[in-house]
Amino acid sequence: MTASPLIEFIAREHPAFVHLPLGLVAALPVAMLGSFHRQGRSLLATSFFLAAIGWLASTIALFSGLVWGRQINLIGPSSFIPVVASEKQVLQRILQVHILAALAGFLVGGLCAFLLWRTWRRDSHVGADGKDHRHHAGRRFWERGVGAPALLVGLIWLGCWGFSGKLGGIMVFGSEETNKAAAEADKAKRNDLEADLPIRALDYASLEPAEPDPIRSKAHGDRWRRVWVTASGIDAYKAGKALPPGAYAVMSTFSDVKGRPGTEPGPLYMKETKADGSTAFAFYWARIPEALQKDFGNQDSVYWRSPDPKLATCLGCHEKGGSPAK
Ligand code: HEC
């Protein structure tokens, strides 16, 4: 996505924009408290304007936060909140709470501005009986000034945004938890040699061929296939048994030309029995022909690994890790 320079600016400066509404809302309770004082009359109007400007300014902050989150791929291009797929996505989890707290503050803030507006309007009138009902005239303490309910709502508003801001600070500057999570993700990626490419599947020719000749496989895109199995699993495979832990099978595929095996490579399929006995799948297609790309989310290449939900179809036939009936 290429955004206009203005949108780019609005997105990148999110950490700066938020300080305007936050500062106004931090000053708000002070003005509100002052309005309870006998001489604090003008502070009612001040409170209303602080709240109104803070609330309006926050719309820019909310918008810039959304655009920023989408630009750095923490939020999907058409979503409003990040998806947390695993425990380790600490940043996404913090961002979710950050957004919810900001939105809660926005709703509470709207209510607060409305309450202040109503009180301000009422107090700038002289009653029909000609008496001055303004400000403190004959009111109980909690009904004076902006009134206790508005003060309470204002404090909740500040609480929501203060909390959201604290989480924002953690996301920008890091905390022990996020830094630890980032380091762990880094380490996991370094230890996971196949994070970017299915290295073992690509090296299938180093394994034991399960059959001498290619066989046509209706179940895997109606291509020709050959199955290659690790030495540790070839006997089990030939006996039609489940592969032992640590063993894996790779199915290389190629095109069909008029009912005979062609040479155009198709996808690589991999099935592995992990050390803990569970089954993992991988599907790798380095170059998807243009005509088929629409079936693959318009990608020109895909690499899926368990637990990718796109591999659910494999499980449909390959239950329990055993070879399906042919
Ligand atoms: C329509 C049923 C079906 C689907 C869907 C399917 N398979 Fe298979 N698979 C089979 C059958 C049947 C065999 C046995 C060999 C053959 O007929 O080609 C097999 C064999 C294999 C083999 C060779 C090792 C073995 O167990 O025989 C691998 C590897 C494999 N499939 C991986 C996958 C992967 C990865 C997926 C998902 C992307 C998948 N399969 C989807 C039916 C299926």
Short mmCIF file of C-alpha atoms and ligand atoms in Angstrom, two decimals:
data_model
loop_
_atom_site.label_atom_id
_atom_site.label_comp_id
_atom_site.label_asym_id
_atom_site.label_seq_id
_atom_site.Cartn_x
_atom_site.Cartn_y
_atom_site.Cartn_z
CA MET A 1 0.00 0.00 0.00
CA THR A 2 1.37 3.39 -0.88
CA ALA A 3 -0.19 6.01 1.33
CA SER A 4 -0.19 9.74 0.72
CA PRO A 5 2.50 11.68 2.65
CA LEU A 6 -0.21 13.20 4.84
CA ILE A 7 -1.66 9.80 5.82
CA GLU A 8 1.89 8.59 6.36
CA PHE A 9 2.52 11.52 8.71
CA ILE A 10 -0.75 11.02 10.58
CA ALA A 11 0.09 7.35 11.08
CA ARG A 12 3.73 7.75 12.17
CA GLU A 13 2.98 10.59 14.55
CA HIS A 14 0.37 8.65 16.51
CA PRO A 15 2.56 8.66 19.65
CA ALA A 16 2.71 12.47 19.38
CA PHE A 17 -0.97 13.11 18.56
CA VAL A 18 -2.25 11.26 21.57
CA HIS A 19 -0.69 13.75 23.94
CA LEU A 20 -3.09 16.56 23.03
CA PRO A 21 -6.31 14.79 24.06
CA LEU A 22 -4.55 13.07 26.95
CA GLY A 23 -3.20 16.39 28.29
CA LEU A 24 -6.60 18.05 28.05
CA VAL A 25 -8.33 15.18 29.78
CA ALA A 26 -5.66 15.15 32.50
CA ALA A 27 -6.35 18.85 33.16
CA LEU A 28 -10.11 18.31 33.08
CA PRO A 29 -10.63 16.96 36.63
CA VAL A 30 -8.68 19.92 38.02
CA ALA A 31 -10.98 22.38 36.25
CA MET A 32 -14.00 20.33 37.30
CA LEU A 33 -12.97 20.32 40.95
CA GLY A 34 -12.39 24.06 40.78
CA SER A 35 -15.93 24.59 39.52
CA PHE A 36 -17.27 23.37 42.86
CA HIS A 37 -15.80 26.43 44.54
CA ARG A 38 -17.98 29.50 45.02
CA GLN A 39 -15.71 31.55 42.83
CA GLY A 40 -15.20 28.79 40.33
CA ARG A 41 -18.09 29.59 38.08
CA SER A 42 -16.10 30.24 34.89
CA LEU A 43 -14.48 26.85 35.32
CA LEU A 44 -17.72 25.15 34.32
CA ALA A 45 -17.42 26.57 30.81
CA THR A 46 -13.69 25.83 30.85
CA SER A 47 -14.40 22.21 31.78
CA PHE A 48 -16.85 21.87 28.93
CA PHE A 49 -14.36 23.26 26.39
CA LEU A 50 -11.51 21.10 27.69
CA ALA A 51 -13.71 18.03 27.38
CA ALA A 52 -15.07 18.97 23.95
CA ILE A 53 -11.66 19.76 22.44
CA GLY A 54 -10.08 16.71 24.06
CA TRP A 55 -12.83 14.51 22.73
CA LEU A 56 -12.64 15.92 19.20
CA ALA A 57 -8.84 15.78 19.16
CA SER A 58 -9.01 12.15 20.17
CA THR A 59 -10.70 11.24 16.87
CA ILE A 60 -7.45 12.11 15.06
CA ALA A 61 -5.51 10.05 17.60
CA LEU A 62 -7.85 7.07 17.11
CA PHE A 63 -7.68 7.35 13.33
CA SER A 64 -3.89 7.67 13.28
CA GLY A 65 -3.55 4.69 15.61
CA LEU A 66 -5.67 2.55 13.29
CA VAL A 67 -3.72 3.59 10.17
CA TRP A 68 -0.41 3.02 11.93
CA GLY A 69 -1.46 -0.41 13.21
CA ARG A 70 -2.46 -1.40 9.68
CA GLN A 71 0.73 -0.03 8.15
CA ILE A 72 2.95 -2.10 10.38
CA ASN A 73 0.71 -5.15 9.87
CA LEU A 74 -0.34 -5.49 13.48
CA ILE A 75 -3.92 -4.97 12.34
CA GLY A 76 -5.33 -6.60 9.21
CA PRO A 77 -6.00 -4.31 6.22
CA SER A 78 -9.76 -4.35 6.78
CA SER A 79 -9.90 -5.00 10.53
CA PHE A 80 -9.99 -2.69 13.49
CA ILE A 81 -8.38 -4.86 16.11
CA PRO A 82 -5.46 -7.31 15.95
CA VAL A 83 -5.98 -11.05 16.02
CA VAL A 84 -4.14 -12.92 18.76
CA ALA A 85 -3.36 -16.36 17.39
CA SER A 86 -0.97 -17.56 20.09
CA GLU A 87 0.12 -16.85 23.64
CA LYS A 88 3.44 -15.56 22.38
CA GLN A 89 1.94 -12.62 20.49
CA VAL A 90 2.40 -10.32 23.44
CA LEU A 91 2.39 -7.19 21.29
CA GLN A 92 -0.94 -8.05 19.67
CA ARG A 93 -2.41 -8.82 23.07
CA ILE A 94 -1.28 -5.51 24.51
CA LEU A 95 -2.53 -3.70 21.41
CA GLN A 96 -5.99 -5.25 21.79
CA VAL A 97 -6.31 -3.96 25.35
CA HIS A 98 -4.80 -0.61 24.29
CA ILE A 99 -7.49 -0.19 21.63
CA LEU A 100 -10.33 -1.32 23.88
CA ALA A 101 -9.24 1.09 26.64
CA ALA A 102 -8.96 3.94 24.12
CA LEU A 103 -12.43 3.21 22.72
CA ALA A 104 -13.94 2.88 26.21
CA GLY A 105 -12.39 6.28 27.03
CA PHE A 106 -13.87 7.70 23.83
CA LEU A 107 -17.39 6.56 24.77
CA VAL A 108 -17.08 7.72 28.39
CA GLY A 109 -15.57 11.00 27.11
CA GLY A 110 -18.55 11.60 24.85
CA LEU A 111 -20.86 11.11 27.83
CA CYS A 112 -18.74 13.45 29.96
CA ALA A 113 -18.76 16.20 27.33
CA PHE A 114 -22.52 15.82 27.02
CA LEU A 115 -23.08 16.09 30.79
CA LEU A 116 -20.90 19.20 30.93
CA TRP A 117 -22.71 20.75 28.00
CA ARG A 118 -26.08 20.17 29.66
CA THR A 119 -24.98 21.70 32.98
CA TRP A 120 -23.33 24.60 31.23
CA ARG A 121 -26.47 25.35 29.20
CA ARG A 122 -28.68 25.11 32.31
CA ASP A 123 -26.44 27.29 34.39
CA SER A 124 -26.20 30.05 31.86
CA HIS A 125 -29.94 30.66 32.17
CA VAL A 126 -31.89 32.68 34.66
CA GLY A 127 -34.97 30.79 35.90
CA ALA A 128 -38.49 31.63 34.69
CA ASP A 129 -39.34 32.97 38.13
CA GLY A 130 -36.79 35.70 37.59
CA LYS A 131 -34.52 34.27 40.25
CA ASP A 132 -30.95 33.56 39.50
CA HIS A 133 -30.62 29.77 39.62
CA ARG A 134 -27.11 29.92 38.40
CA HIS A 135 -24.22 28.06 39.74
CA HIS A 136 -24.42 27.55 43.47
CA ALA A 137 -27.76 29.08 44.21
CA GLY A 138 -29.33 26.83 46.85
CA ARG A 139 -27.67 23.63 45.65
CA ARG A 140 -26.22 20.81 47.60
CA PHE A 141 -22.50 20.47 47.31
CA TRP A 142 -22.49 17.60 44.77
CA GLU A 143 -24.90 19.49 42.54
CA ARG A 144 -22.68 22.53 42.36
CA GLY A 145 -20.32 23.38 39.55
CA VAL A 146 -20.09 20.59 37.01
CA GLY A 147 -21.83 18.23 39.45
CA ALA A 148 -20.45 15.07 41.04
CA PRO A 149 -21.66 12.67 38.29
CA ALA A 150 -19.75 14.56 35.58
CA LEU A 151 -16.65 14.64 37.80
CA LEU A 152 -16.87 10.89 38.32
CA VAL A 153 -17.33 10.26 34.58
CA GLY A 154 -14.38 12.57 33.87
CA LEU A 155 -12.17 10.57 36.23
CA ILE A 156 -13.19 7.29 34.57
CA TRP A 157 -12.39 8.86 31.20
CA LEU A 158 -8.94 9.84 32.41
CA GLY A 159 -8.51 6.35 33.85
CA CYS A 160 -9.32 4.64 30.53
CA TRP A 161 -6.99 6.84 28.52
CA GLY A 162 -4.28 6.80 31.15
CA PHE A 163 -4.30 3.00 31.04
CA SER A 164 -4.40 2.97 27.23
CA GLY A 165 -1.50 5.46 27.18
CA LYS A 166 0.53 3.34 29.57
CA LEU A 167 0.14 0.33 27.27
CA GLY A 168 0.96 2.54 24.27
CA GLY A 169 4.19 3.54 26.00
CA ILE A 170 5.03 -0.11 26.59
CA MET A 171 4.47 -0.92 22.91
CA VAL A 172 6.62 1.97 21.73
CA PHE A 173 9.43 1.72 24.27
CA GLY A 174 9.13 -1.93 25.23
CA SER A 175 8.79 -3.47 28.65
CA GLU A 176 10.38 -6.45 30.25
CA GLU A 177 7.57 -8.63 28.94
CA THR A 178 7.56 -7.42 25.33
CA ASN A 179 11.34 -7.43 25.11
CA LYS A 180 11.46 -10.95 26.47
CA ALA A 181 8.79 -12.07 23.99
CA ALA A 182 10.67 -10.46 21.09
CA ALA A 183 13.90 -12.17 22.12
CA GLU A 184 12.10 -15.51 22.42
CA ALA A 185 10.47 -15.13 18.99
CA ASP A 186 13.89 -14.34 17.54
CA LYS A 187 15.45 -17.37 19.14
CA ALA A 188 12.58 -19.64 18.04
CA LYS A 189 12.98 -18.42 14.49
CA ARG A 190 16.72 -19.07 14.52
CA ASN A 191 16.13 -22.57 15.84
CA ASP A 192 13.40 -23.19 13.30
CA LEU A 193 15.41 -23.63 10.13
CA GLU A 194 12.26 -24.30 8.13
CA ALA A 195 10.47 -21.11 9.07
CA ASP A 196 10.94 -19.67 5.58
CA LEU A 197 11.47 -22.76 3.41
CA PRO A 198 10.66 -26.47 3.89
CA ILE A 199 14.33 -27.42 3.74
CA ARG A 200 13.87 -31.14 4.42
CA ALA A 201 11.04 -31.47 1.88
CA LEU A 202 13.12 -29.71 -0.79
CA ASP A 203 15.85 -32.24 -0.15
CA TYR A 204 13.46 -35.15 -0.85
CA ALA A 205 15.82 -36.82 -3.33
CA SER A 206 18.11 -37.70 -0.42
CA LEU A 207 15.38 -39.95 1.04
CA GLU A 208 14.38 -43.50 0.16
CA PRO A 209 12.07 -43.69 -2.84
CA ALA A 210 8.94 -45.64 -1.85
CA GLU A 211 8.15 -46.75 -5.40
CA PRO A 212 10.31 -47.10 -8.49
CA ASP A 213 7.98 -45.18 -10.81
CA PRO A 214 5.69 -42.19 -10.63
CA ILE A 215 2.03 -42.94 -9.97
CA ARG A 216 -0.88 -40.69 -10.74
CA SER A 217 -2.51 -39.28 -7.59
CA LYS A 218 -6.10 -38.14 -7.83
CA ALA A 219 -6.04 -37.08 -4.17
CA HIS A 220 -3.30 -34.49 -4.70
CA GLY A 221 -4.39 -32.38 -7.63
CA ASP A 222 -4.47 -35.27 -10.10
CA ARG A 223 -0.75 -34.99 -10.78
CA TRP A 224 1.93 -37.61 -11.00
CA ARG A 225 3.70 -38.21 -7.75
CA ARG A 226 6.57 -39.98 -6.13
CA VAL A 227 6.80 -40.65 -2.44
CA TRP A 228 10.08 -40.40 -0.58
CA VAL A 229 10.47 -41.58 3.01
CA THR A 230 13.22 -41.26 5.60
CA ALA A 231 15.23 -44.46 6.13
CA SER A 232 13.78 -44.59 9.65
CA GLY A 233 10.26 -44.88 8.24
CA ILE A 234 10.52 -46.67 4.92
CA ASP A 235 9.77 -50.15 6.31
CA ALA A 236 6.71 -48.93 8.19
CA TYR A 237 5.59 -47.06 5.08
CA LYS A 238 5.91 -50.10 2.87
CA ALA A 239 4.03 -52.19 5.43
CA GLY A 240 1.22 -49.60 5.33
CA LYS A 241 1.79 -48.60 8.97
CA ALA A 242 1.99 -45.16 10.54
CA LEU A 243 5.46 -43.61 10.41
CA PRO A 244 7.48 -43.85 13.66
CA PRO A 245 8.28 -40.64 15.57
CA GLY A 246 10.87 -38.53 13.77
CA ALA A 247 10.16 -40.06 10.35
CA TYR A 248 8.58 -38.17 7.48
CA ALA A 249 7.36 -38.70 3.94
CA VAL A 250 7.58 -36.23 1.11
CA MET A 251 5.49 -36.44 -2.00
CA SER A 252 6.98 -34.72 -5.02
CA THR A 253 4.53 -34.07 -7.83
CA PHE A 254 4.71 -33.11 -11.47
CA SER A 255 2.37 -32.36 -14.29
CA ASP A 256 0.34 -34.71 -16.42
CA VAL A 257 0.86 -34.50 -20.15
CA LYS A 258 -1.72 -36.46 -22.11
CA GLY A 259 -1.93 -39.17 -19.46
CA ARG A 260 1.84 -39.48 -19.03
CA PRO A 261 4.11 -37.90 -16.41
CA GLY A 262 5.35 -34.49 -17.51
CA THR A 263 8.24 -32.48 -16.09
CA GLU A 264 6.55 -29.32 -14.79
CA PRO A 265 6.95 -29.49 -10.98
CA GLY A 266 3.77 -29.34 -8.89
CA PRO A 267 3.55 -28.79 -5.13
CA LEU A 268 5.56 -30.69 -2.55
CA TYR A 269 3.55 -32.44 0.16
CA MET A 270 5.08 -33.46 3.44
CA LYS A 271 3.78 -35.51 6.32
CA GLU A 272 5.78 -35.97 9.47
CA THR A 273 5.36 -37.91 12.68
CA LYS A 274 6.86 -35.60 15.28
CA ALA A 275 8.85 -36.77 18.27
CA ASP A 276 5.74 -36.51 20.45
CA GLY A 277 3.77 -38.76 18.08
CA SER A 278 1.63 -36.00 16.58
CA THR A 279 1.31 -35.56 12.81
CA ALA A 280 2.40 -32.40 11.01
CA PHE A 281 1.81 -31.46 7.38
CA ALA A 282 3.48 -29.07 5.00
CA PHE A 283 2.49 -27.89 1.57
CA TYR A 284 4.97 -26.00 -0.56
CA TRP A 285 4.45 -24.74 -4.06
CA ALA A 286 7.25 -22.52 -5.21
CA ARG A 287 5.64 -21.46 -8.47
CA ILE A 288 1.89 -21.64 -8.88
CA PRO A 289 0.78 -21.39 -12.53
CA GLU A 290 -1.17 -18.23 -13.18
CA ALA A 291 -4.38 -20.05 -14.01
CA LEU A 292 -4.46 -21.66 -10.56
CA GLN A 293 -3.45 -18.67 -8.47
CA LYS A 294 -7.06 -17.72 -7.83
CA ASP A 295 -7.40 -20.92 -5.76
CA PHE A 296 -4.45 -19.83 -3.62
CA GLY A 297 -5.52 -16.35 -2.58
CA ASN A 298 -3.90 -14.94 -5.75
CA GLN A 299 -0.45 -15.85 -4.45
CA ASP A 300 2.25 -16.95 -6.88
CA SER A 301 3.79 -19.23 -4.26
CA VAL A 302 2.64 -20.71 -0.95
CA TYR A 303 4.25 -22.41 1.99
CA TRP A 304 1.89 -23.77 4.62
CA ARG A 305 2.87 -25.69 7.70
CA SER A 306 0.90 -27.22 10.55
CA PRO A 307 -0.94 -25.76 12.40
CA ASP A 308 -1.92 -23.57 9.44
CA PRO A 309 -5.72 -23.91 9.13
CA LYS A 310 -5.33 -24.14 5.32
CA LEU A 311 -4.02 -27.66 5.86
CA ALA A 312 -7.31 -28.81 7.38
CA THR A 313 -8.18 -30.56 4.09
CA CYS A 314 -5.12 -32.82 4.49
CA LEU A 315 -6.41 -33.98 7.86
CA GLY A 316 -9.75 -34.81 6.27
CA CYS A 317 -8.12 -37.75 4.43
CA HIS A 318 -5.05 -38.30 6.62
CA GLU A 319 -6.69 -38.98 9.97
CA LYS A 320 -4.56 -40.33 12.77
CA GLY A 321 -1.38 -39.99 10.75
CA GLY A 322 -1.83 -43.29 8.94
CA SER A 323 -1.73 -43.55 5.18
CA PRO A 324 -5.26 -43.24 3.84
CA ALA A 325 -6.70 -46.24 2.00
CA LYS A 326 -5.67 -46.04 -1.61
C1 HEC B 1 -8.63 -36.56 -0.99
C2 HEC B 1 -7.88 -37.15 0.10
C3 HEC B 1 -6.52 -36.56 0.38
C4 HEC B 1 -6.20 -35.26 0.63
C5 HEC B 1 -7.13 -34.05 0.67
C6 HEC B 1 -4.79 -35.23 0.90
N1 HEC B 1 -4.25 -36.48 0.80
FE1 HEC B 1 -2.31 -36.98 1.01
N2 HEC B 1 -2.73 -38.88 0.51
C7 HEC B 1 -3.98 -39.37 0.20
C8 HEC B 1 -3.85 -40.73 -0.25
C9 HEC B 1 -5.00 -41.64 -0.70
C10 HEC B 1 -2.48 -41.04 -0.19
C11 HEC B 1 -1.82 -42.34 -0.60
C12 HEC B 1 -1.03 -42.13 -1.86
C13 HEC B 1 -1.85 -41.66 -3.05
O1 HEC B 1 -2.92 -42.17 -3.30
O2 HEC B 1 -1.37 -40.71 -3.71
C14 HEC B 1 -1.80 -39.86 0.28
C15 HEC B 1 -0.45 -39.76 0.47
C16 HEC B 1 0.21 -38.65 0.95
C17 HEC B 1 1.63 -38.57 1.22
C18 HEC B 1 2.62 -39.69 1.04
C19 HEC B 1 2.82 -40.39 2.32
C20 HEC B 1 1.63 -41.26 2.71
O3 HEC B 1 1.16 -41.10 3.84
O4 HEC B 1 1.17 -42.06 1.88
C21 HEC B 1 1.88 -37.33 1.69
C22 HEC B 1 3.22 -36.77 2.14
C23 HEC B 1 0.63 -36.61 1.69
N3 HEC B 1 -0.39 -37.45 1.24
C24 HEC B 1 0.48 -35.31 2.12
C25 HEC B 1 -0.71 -34.60 2.02
C26 HEC B 1 -0.83 -33.20 2.37
C27 HEC B 1 0.27 -32.30 2.93
C28 HEC B 1 -2.11 -32.86 2.11
C29 HEC B 1 -2.77 -31.50 2.27
C30 HEC B 1 -2.19 -30.40 1.56
C31 HEC B 1 -2.80 -34.04 1.61
N4 HEC B 1 -1.91 -35.06 1.58
C32 HEC B 1 -4.12 -34.06 1.25
C33 HEC B 1 -5.16 -38.69 0.29
C34 HEC B 1 -5.28 -37.32 0.48
#
